[in-house]
Amino acid sequence: MPIPSRAALVEHLVRTRIAGNVATPRDNNLAHYRKLANGDRHYWLGLELGDRWTDEQDVLAVMAERCGVDDDPAHRVGQDTIDPELTVDALDRMAGRLRKAAADRDRVLFATGHPGALLDVHSRTAAALRAAGCDIVRIPGGLTADEGYVVQFADVAVFERGATLWHTHSPGPMNAVLDGLRALDQPLPGLVVADHGWAGRAAQRGIDTVGYADCNDPALFIGEAEGTLQVAVPLDDHVLDPRSYEPMTAYLLDAAGLL
């Protein structure tokens, strides 16, 4: 695939609604910010936020700064946004960490709670890092979490239940992987590339973590603001056609020196 310029990628992100006027409505965003502030652990995505984020307006301020949602608290319903320039800025930061991983030949774990959209993004990144000499973690067999199984496809850890890959926000599958590696006396990853609770819990457990997050998933942006998570890339994490992410992935890998 041709490598898009920054300007071309910004245009593509807006046109495909990966950024710009995204599908997630404003009221859904604000509801998630409120639930995080009220201490609902489902919305903490594996991070431990304590009592540091009990004001919904503080959460909104972080999301406006790092994701590009409307910062007006009076805007309660209708369209909300992700700033595509912030998306590309975060991709550049992620590329820097991937470049370091390649130089250090890191041990890297990939995981996704959004297999319907982001599996190929993670898989292509894993393949590029493997070609650069990194050790891509092969997770232990037989792992279970949340009444399902933790399995791996195309180098990416995912959650499976009933012969179906599931969308999950839970930190349980990441706990299962990290605990499973320790039980087998295998080294933990030096870097995790993930999303949702997979990313939050890895970062909470002290592992360098970069990942992707939607505008209704504020926890990872808070984790980045606090320095727990290294990079959170703002994007719509489930647009209709997964191939829409291919130019973004090409840009990321090129910026990381992996193409």
Short mmCIF file of C-alpha atoms in Angstrom, two decimals:
data_model
loop_
_atom_site.label_atom_id
_atom_site.label_comp_id
_atom_site.label_asym_id
_atom_site.label_seq_id
_atom_site.Cartn_x
_atom_site.Cartn_y
_atom_site.Cartn_z
CA MET A 1 0.00 0.00 0.00
CA PRO A 2 1.28 3.54 -0.74
CA ILE A 3 2.38 5.43 2.36
CA PRO A 4 0.08 8.41 2.87
CA SER A 5 1.48 11.81 3.73
CA ARG A 6 0.30 13.36 6.98
CA ALA A 7 -2.17 15.56 5.10
CA ALA A 8 -3.48 12.61 3.08
CA LEU A 9 -3.90 10.52 6.21
CA VAL A 10 -5.81 13.30 7.97
CA GLU A 11 -8.14 13.53 4.98
CA HIS A 12 -8.60 9.75 4.97
CA LEU A 13 -9.34 9.63 8.70
CA VAL A 14 -12.04 12.27 8.32
CA ARG A 15 -13.54 10.73 5.19
CA THR A 16 -13.81 7.25 6.77
CA ARG A 17 -14.93 8.73 10.12
CA ILE A 18 -12.06 7.12 12.00
CA ALA A 19 -11.66 10.70 13.20
CA GLY A 20 -13.48 13.96 12.61
CA ASN A 21 -17.26 13.63 12.95
CA VAL A 22 -17.33 10.13 14.43
CA ALA A 23 -20.29 7.83 14.90
CA THR A 24 -20.17 7.76 18.71
CA PRO A 25 -22.79 10.30 19.87
CA ARG A 26 -22.12 13.01 22.42
CA ASP A 27 -24.55 11.66 25.01
CA ASN A 28 -22.79 8.28 24.96
CA ASN A 29 -19.42 9.94 25.50
CA LEU A 30 -20.67 11.98 28.44
CA ALA A 31 -22.39 8.95 29.98
CA HIS A 32 -19.10 7.04 29.93
CA TYR A 33 -17.19 9.98 31.42
CA ARG A 34 -19.77 10.20 34.21
CA LYS A 35 -19.60 6.46 34.93
CA LEU A 36 -15.82 6.58 35.12
CA ALA A 37 -16.01 9.54 37.52
CA ASN A 38 -18.60 7.66 39.61
CA GLY A 39 -16.16 4.78 40.09
CA ASP A 40 -17.67 2.18 37.74
CA ARG A 41 -14.70 -0.18 37.24
CA HIS A 42 -15.99 -1.33 33.85
CA TYR A 43 -15.01 2.08 32.52
CA TRP A 44 -11.58 2.13 34.19
CA LEU A 45 -10.31 -0.43 31.62
CA GLY A 46 -7.98 -2.16 34.05
CA LEU A 47 -6.44 1.00 35.46
CA GLU A 48 -6.60 1.92 39.14
CA LEU A 49 -7.79 5.53 39.22
CA GLY A 50 -8.55 5.78 42.94
CA ASP A 51 -10.38 8.97 43.81
CA ARG A 52 -8.37 11.18 41.46
CA TRP A 53 -11.07 11.50 38.78
CA THR A 54 -14.38 11.97 40.57
CA ASP A 55 -15.41 15.10 38.63
CA GLU A 56 -16.96 14.43 35.23
CA GLN A 57 -15.79 17.86 34.03
CA ASP A 58 -12.15 16.94 34.73
CA VAL A 59 -12.58 13.85 32.58
CA LEU A 60 -14.15 15.96 29.81
CA ALA A 61 -11.19 18.37 29.96
CA VAL A 62 -8.71 15.53 29.42
CA MET A 63 -10.77 14.16 26.55
CA ALA A 64 -10.95 17.56 24.88
CA GLU A 65 -7.19 17.98 25.20
CA ARG A 66 -6.07 14.49 24.15
CA CYS A 67 -8.90 13.29 21.92
CA GLY A 68 -10.48 16.43 20.54
CA VAL A 69 -14.05 16.07 21.75
CA ASP A 70 -16.08 19.27 22.22
CA ASP A 71 -14.97 20.91 25.47
CA ASP A 72 -18.34 22.64 26.07
CA PRO A 73 -20.08 20.91 29.02
CA ALA A 74 -23.38 22.37 27.81
CA HIS A 75 -23.16 20.31 24.61
CA ARG A 76 -25.06 17.23 25.82
CA VAL A 77 -26.41 15.50 22.69
CA GLY A 78 -25.68 15.22 18.99
CA GLN A 79 -22.38 15.09 17.11
CA ASP A 80 -19.02 14.70 18.82
CA THR A 81 -15.57 14.70 17.32
CA ILE A 82 -12.08 13.26 17.36
CA ASP A 83 -9.39 15.67 16.16
CA PRO A 84 -7.55 13.89 13.31
CA GLU A 85 -4.43 15.97 13.97
CA LEU A 86 -4.33 14.54 17.50
CA THR A 87 -4.74 11.06 16.03
CA VAL A 88 -1.72 11.53 13.79
CA ASP A 89 0.29 13.15 16.59
CA ALA A 90 -0.37 10.07 18.73
CA LEU A 91 0.53 7.73 15.86
CA ASP A 92 3.86 9.55 15.62
CA ARG A 93 4.44 9.04 19.35
CA MET A 94 3.53 5.37 19.03
CA ALA A 95 5.89 5.06 16.07
CA GLY A 96 8.71 6.36 18.25
CA ARG A 97 8.09 3.62 20.83
CA LEU A 98 7.86 0.95 18.12
CA ARG A 99 11.13 2.19 16.65
CA LYS A 100 12.76 1.80 20.07
CA ALA A 101 11.29 -1.69 20.43
CA ALA A 102 12.81 -2.69 17.10
CA ALA A 103 16.20 -1.22 18.01
CA ASP A 104 16.18 -3.04 21.37
CA ARG A 105 14.67 -6.22 19.91
CA ASP A 106 12.02 -6.08 22.61
CA ARG A 107 9.68 -8.85 23.59
CA VAL A 108 6.27 -7.52 22.51
CA LEU A 109 2.71 -8.65 23.25
CA PHE A 110 -0.23 -7.68 21.04
CA ALA A 111 -3.86 -7.91 22.18
CA THR A 112 -7.24 -6.51 21.21
CA GLY A 113 -10.70 -6.20 22.68
CA HIS A 114 -11.92 -5.09 19.26
CA PRO A 115 -11.15 -8.06 16.99
CA GLY A 116 -13.78 -7.04 14.45
CA ALA A 117 -11.88 -3.85 13.63
CA LEU A 118 -8.36 -3.74 15.02
CA LEU A 119 -7.11 -7.33 14.69
CA ASP A 120 -5.43 -6.64 11.36
CA VAL A 121 -3.86 -3.38 12.62
CA HIS A 122 -2.22 -5.26 15.47
CA SER A 123 -1.30 -8.27 13.34
CA ARG A 124 0.47 -6.17 10.69
CA THR A 125 2.37 -4.30 13.38
CA ALA A 126 3.41 -7.58 15.01
CA ALA A 127 4.65 -8.94 11.68
CA ALA A 128 6.71 -5.80 11.07
CA LEU A 129 8.30 -5.96 14.52
CA ARG A 130 9.06 -9.66 14.11
CA ALA A 131 10.79 -8.90 10.81
CA ALA A 132 12.85 -6.28 12.65
CA GLY A 133 14.04 -8.90 15.16
CA CYS A 134 11.56 -8.53 18.01
CA ASP A 135 10.27 -11.52 19.97
CA ILE A 136 6.48 -11.53 19.61
CA VAL A 137 4.94 -13.16 22.67
CA ARG A 138 3.27 -16.51 22.10
CA ILE A 139 0.72 -16.76 24.89
CA PRO A 140 0.37 -19.93 26.97
CA GLY A 141 -2.32 -22.40 25.98
CA GLY A 142 -5.42 -23.15 28.01
CA LEU A 143 -5.92 -19.68 29.47
CA THR A 144 -9.38 -18.76 30.71
CA ALA A 145 -11.01 -15.52 31.88
CA ASP A 146 -14.53 -14.14 32.22
CA GLU A 147 -16.14 -17.52 31.44
CA GLY A 148 -14.30 -17.75 28.15
CA TYR A 149 -10.91 -18.48 26.65
CA VAL A 150 -7.90 -16.33 25.91
CA VAL A 151 -6.48 -17.38 22.56
CA GLN A 152 -4.21 -15.98 19.87
CA PHE A 153 -4.76 -15.34 16.17
CA ALA A 154 -2.15 -13.87 13.83
CA ASP A 155 0.07 -13.03 16.84
CA VAL A 156 -2.74 -11.12 18.60
CA ALA A 157 -4.31 -12.22 21.89
CA VAL A 158 -8.11 -12.12 21.86
CA PHE A 159 -11.04 -13.25 23.98
CA GLU A 160 -13.17 -16.14 22.72
CA ARG A 161 -16.48 -17.50 23.95
CA GLY A 162 -18.80 -19.91 22.16
CA ALA A 163 -16.53 -20.21 19.10
CA THR A 164 -16.76 -16.44 18.59
CA LEU A 165 -14.23 -13.66 19.18
CA TRP A 166 -15.70 -11.16 21.59
CA HIS A 167 -15.57 -7.41 21.97
CA THR A 168 -14.43 -6.91 25.57
CA HIS A 169 -13.40 -4.06 27.86
CA SER A 170 -12.35 -6.44 30.64
CA PRO A 171 -8.83 -6.52 32.13
CA GLY A 172 -9.34 -10.21 32.97
CA PRO A 173 -7.85 -11.61 29.74
CA MET A 174 -4.65 -9.57 30.14
CA ASN A 175 -4.35 -10.75 33.73
CA ALA A 176 -4.67 -14.31 32.47
CA VAL A 177 -1.88 -13.84 29.92
CA LEU A 178 0.56 -12.15 32.29
CA ASP A 179 -0.15 -14.58 35.13
CA GLY A 180 0.16 -17.48 32.68
CA LEU A 181 3.58 -16.30 31.53
CA ARG A 182 4.76 -15.98 35.14
CA ALA A 183 3.46 -19.45 35.98
CA LEU A 184 5.62 -20.89 33.19
CA ASP A 185 8.64 -18.77 34.23
CA GLN A 186 8.53 -17.01 30.87
CA PRO A 187 9.63 -13.38 30.67
CA LEU A 188 6.96 -10.72 30.60
CA PRO A 189 6.81 -8.45 27.56
CA GLY A 190 8.87 -5.29 27.47
CA LEU A 191 6.10 -3.65 25.45
CA VAL A 192 2.37 -4.21 25.05
CA VAL A 193 0.45 -2.89 22.04
CA ALA A 194 -3.27 -3.20 22.74
CA ASP A 195 -6.58 -1.46 23.46
CA HIS A 196 -9.40 -1.51 26.02
CA GLY A 197 -8.79 -3.41 29.26
CA TRP A 198 -5.90 -5.31 27.71
CA ALA A 199 -3.94 -2.05 27.47
CA GLY A 200 -5.10 -0.56 30.75
CA ARG A 201 -4.23 -3.59 32.83
CA ALA A 202 -0.82 -4.10 31.19
CA ALA A 203 0.05 -0.47 31.92
CA GLN A 204 -1.27 -0.77 35.47
CA ARG A 205 1.01 -3.75 36.00
CA GLY A 206 4.01 -1.64 35.09
CA ILE A 207 4.60 -2.71 31.48
CA ASP A 208 5.34 -0.13 28.79
CA THR A 209 2.05 0.09 26.90
CA VAL A 210 0.79 1.88 23.83
CA GLY A 211 -2.66 1.51 22.37
CA TYR A 212 -5.80 2.76 20.70
CA ALA A 213 -8.90 4.25 22.32
CA ASP A 214 -12.24 5.67 21.24
CA CYS A 215 -13.75 8.94 22.42
CA ASN A 216 -16.11 7.04 24.76
CA ASP A 217 -13.20 5.19 26.43
CA PRO A 218 -11.63 7.94 28.56
CA ALA A 219 -9.60 5.73 30.90
CA LEU A 220 -6.68 5.16 28.55
CA PHE A 221 -6.34 8.89 27.88
CA ILE A 222 -6.35 9.50 31.63
CA GLY A 223 -3.72 6.78 31.95
CA GLU A 224 -1.58 8.61 29.41
CA ALA A 225 -2.14 11.93 31.18
CA GLU A 226 -0.99 10.37 34.44
CA GLY A 227 2.01 8.67 32.83
CA THR A 228 0.80 5.12 33.40
CA LEU A 229 0.19 4.48 29.70
CA GLN A 230 2.77 5.73 27.22
CA VAL A 231 0.52 6.48 24.24
CA ALA A 232 -3.24 6.44 23.62
CA VAL A 233 -4.18 6.98 19.96
CA PRO A 234 -7.65 8.55 19.60
CA LEU A 235 -9.83 6.97 16.92
CA ASP A 236 -13.18 5.36 16.27
CA ASP A 237 -12.24 1.79 17.12
CA HIS A 238 -14.93 0.12 15.01
CA VAL A 239 -15.74 1.72 11.68
CA LEU A 240 -17.76 -0.32 9.22
CA ASP A 241 -14.92 -1.55 6.99
CA PRO A 242 -11.77 -2.78 8.81
CA ARG A 243 -9.76 -2.08 5.66
CA SER A 244 -10.25 1.61 6.36
CA TYR A 245 -7.48 1.32 8.95
CA GLU A 246 -4.91 0.12 6.39
CA PRO A 247 -3.56 3.59 5.40
CA MET A 248 -3.22 4.44 9.09
CA THR A 249 -1.26 1.25 9.73
CA ALA A 250 0.98 1.93 6.72
CA TYR A 251 1.67 5.45 8.01
CA LEU A 252 2.47 4.12 11.50
CA LEU A 253 4.86 1.43 10.29
CA ASP A 254 6.62 3.80 7.92
CA ALA A 255 7.03 6.40 10.67
CA ALA A 256 8.50 3.68 12.89
CA GLY A 257 11.01 2.68 10.21
CA LEU A 258 9.44 -0.75 9.90
CA LEU A 259 8.66 -0.74 6.16
#
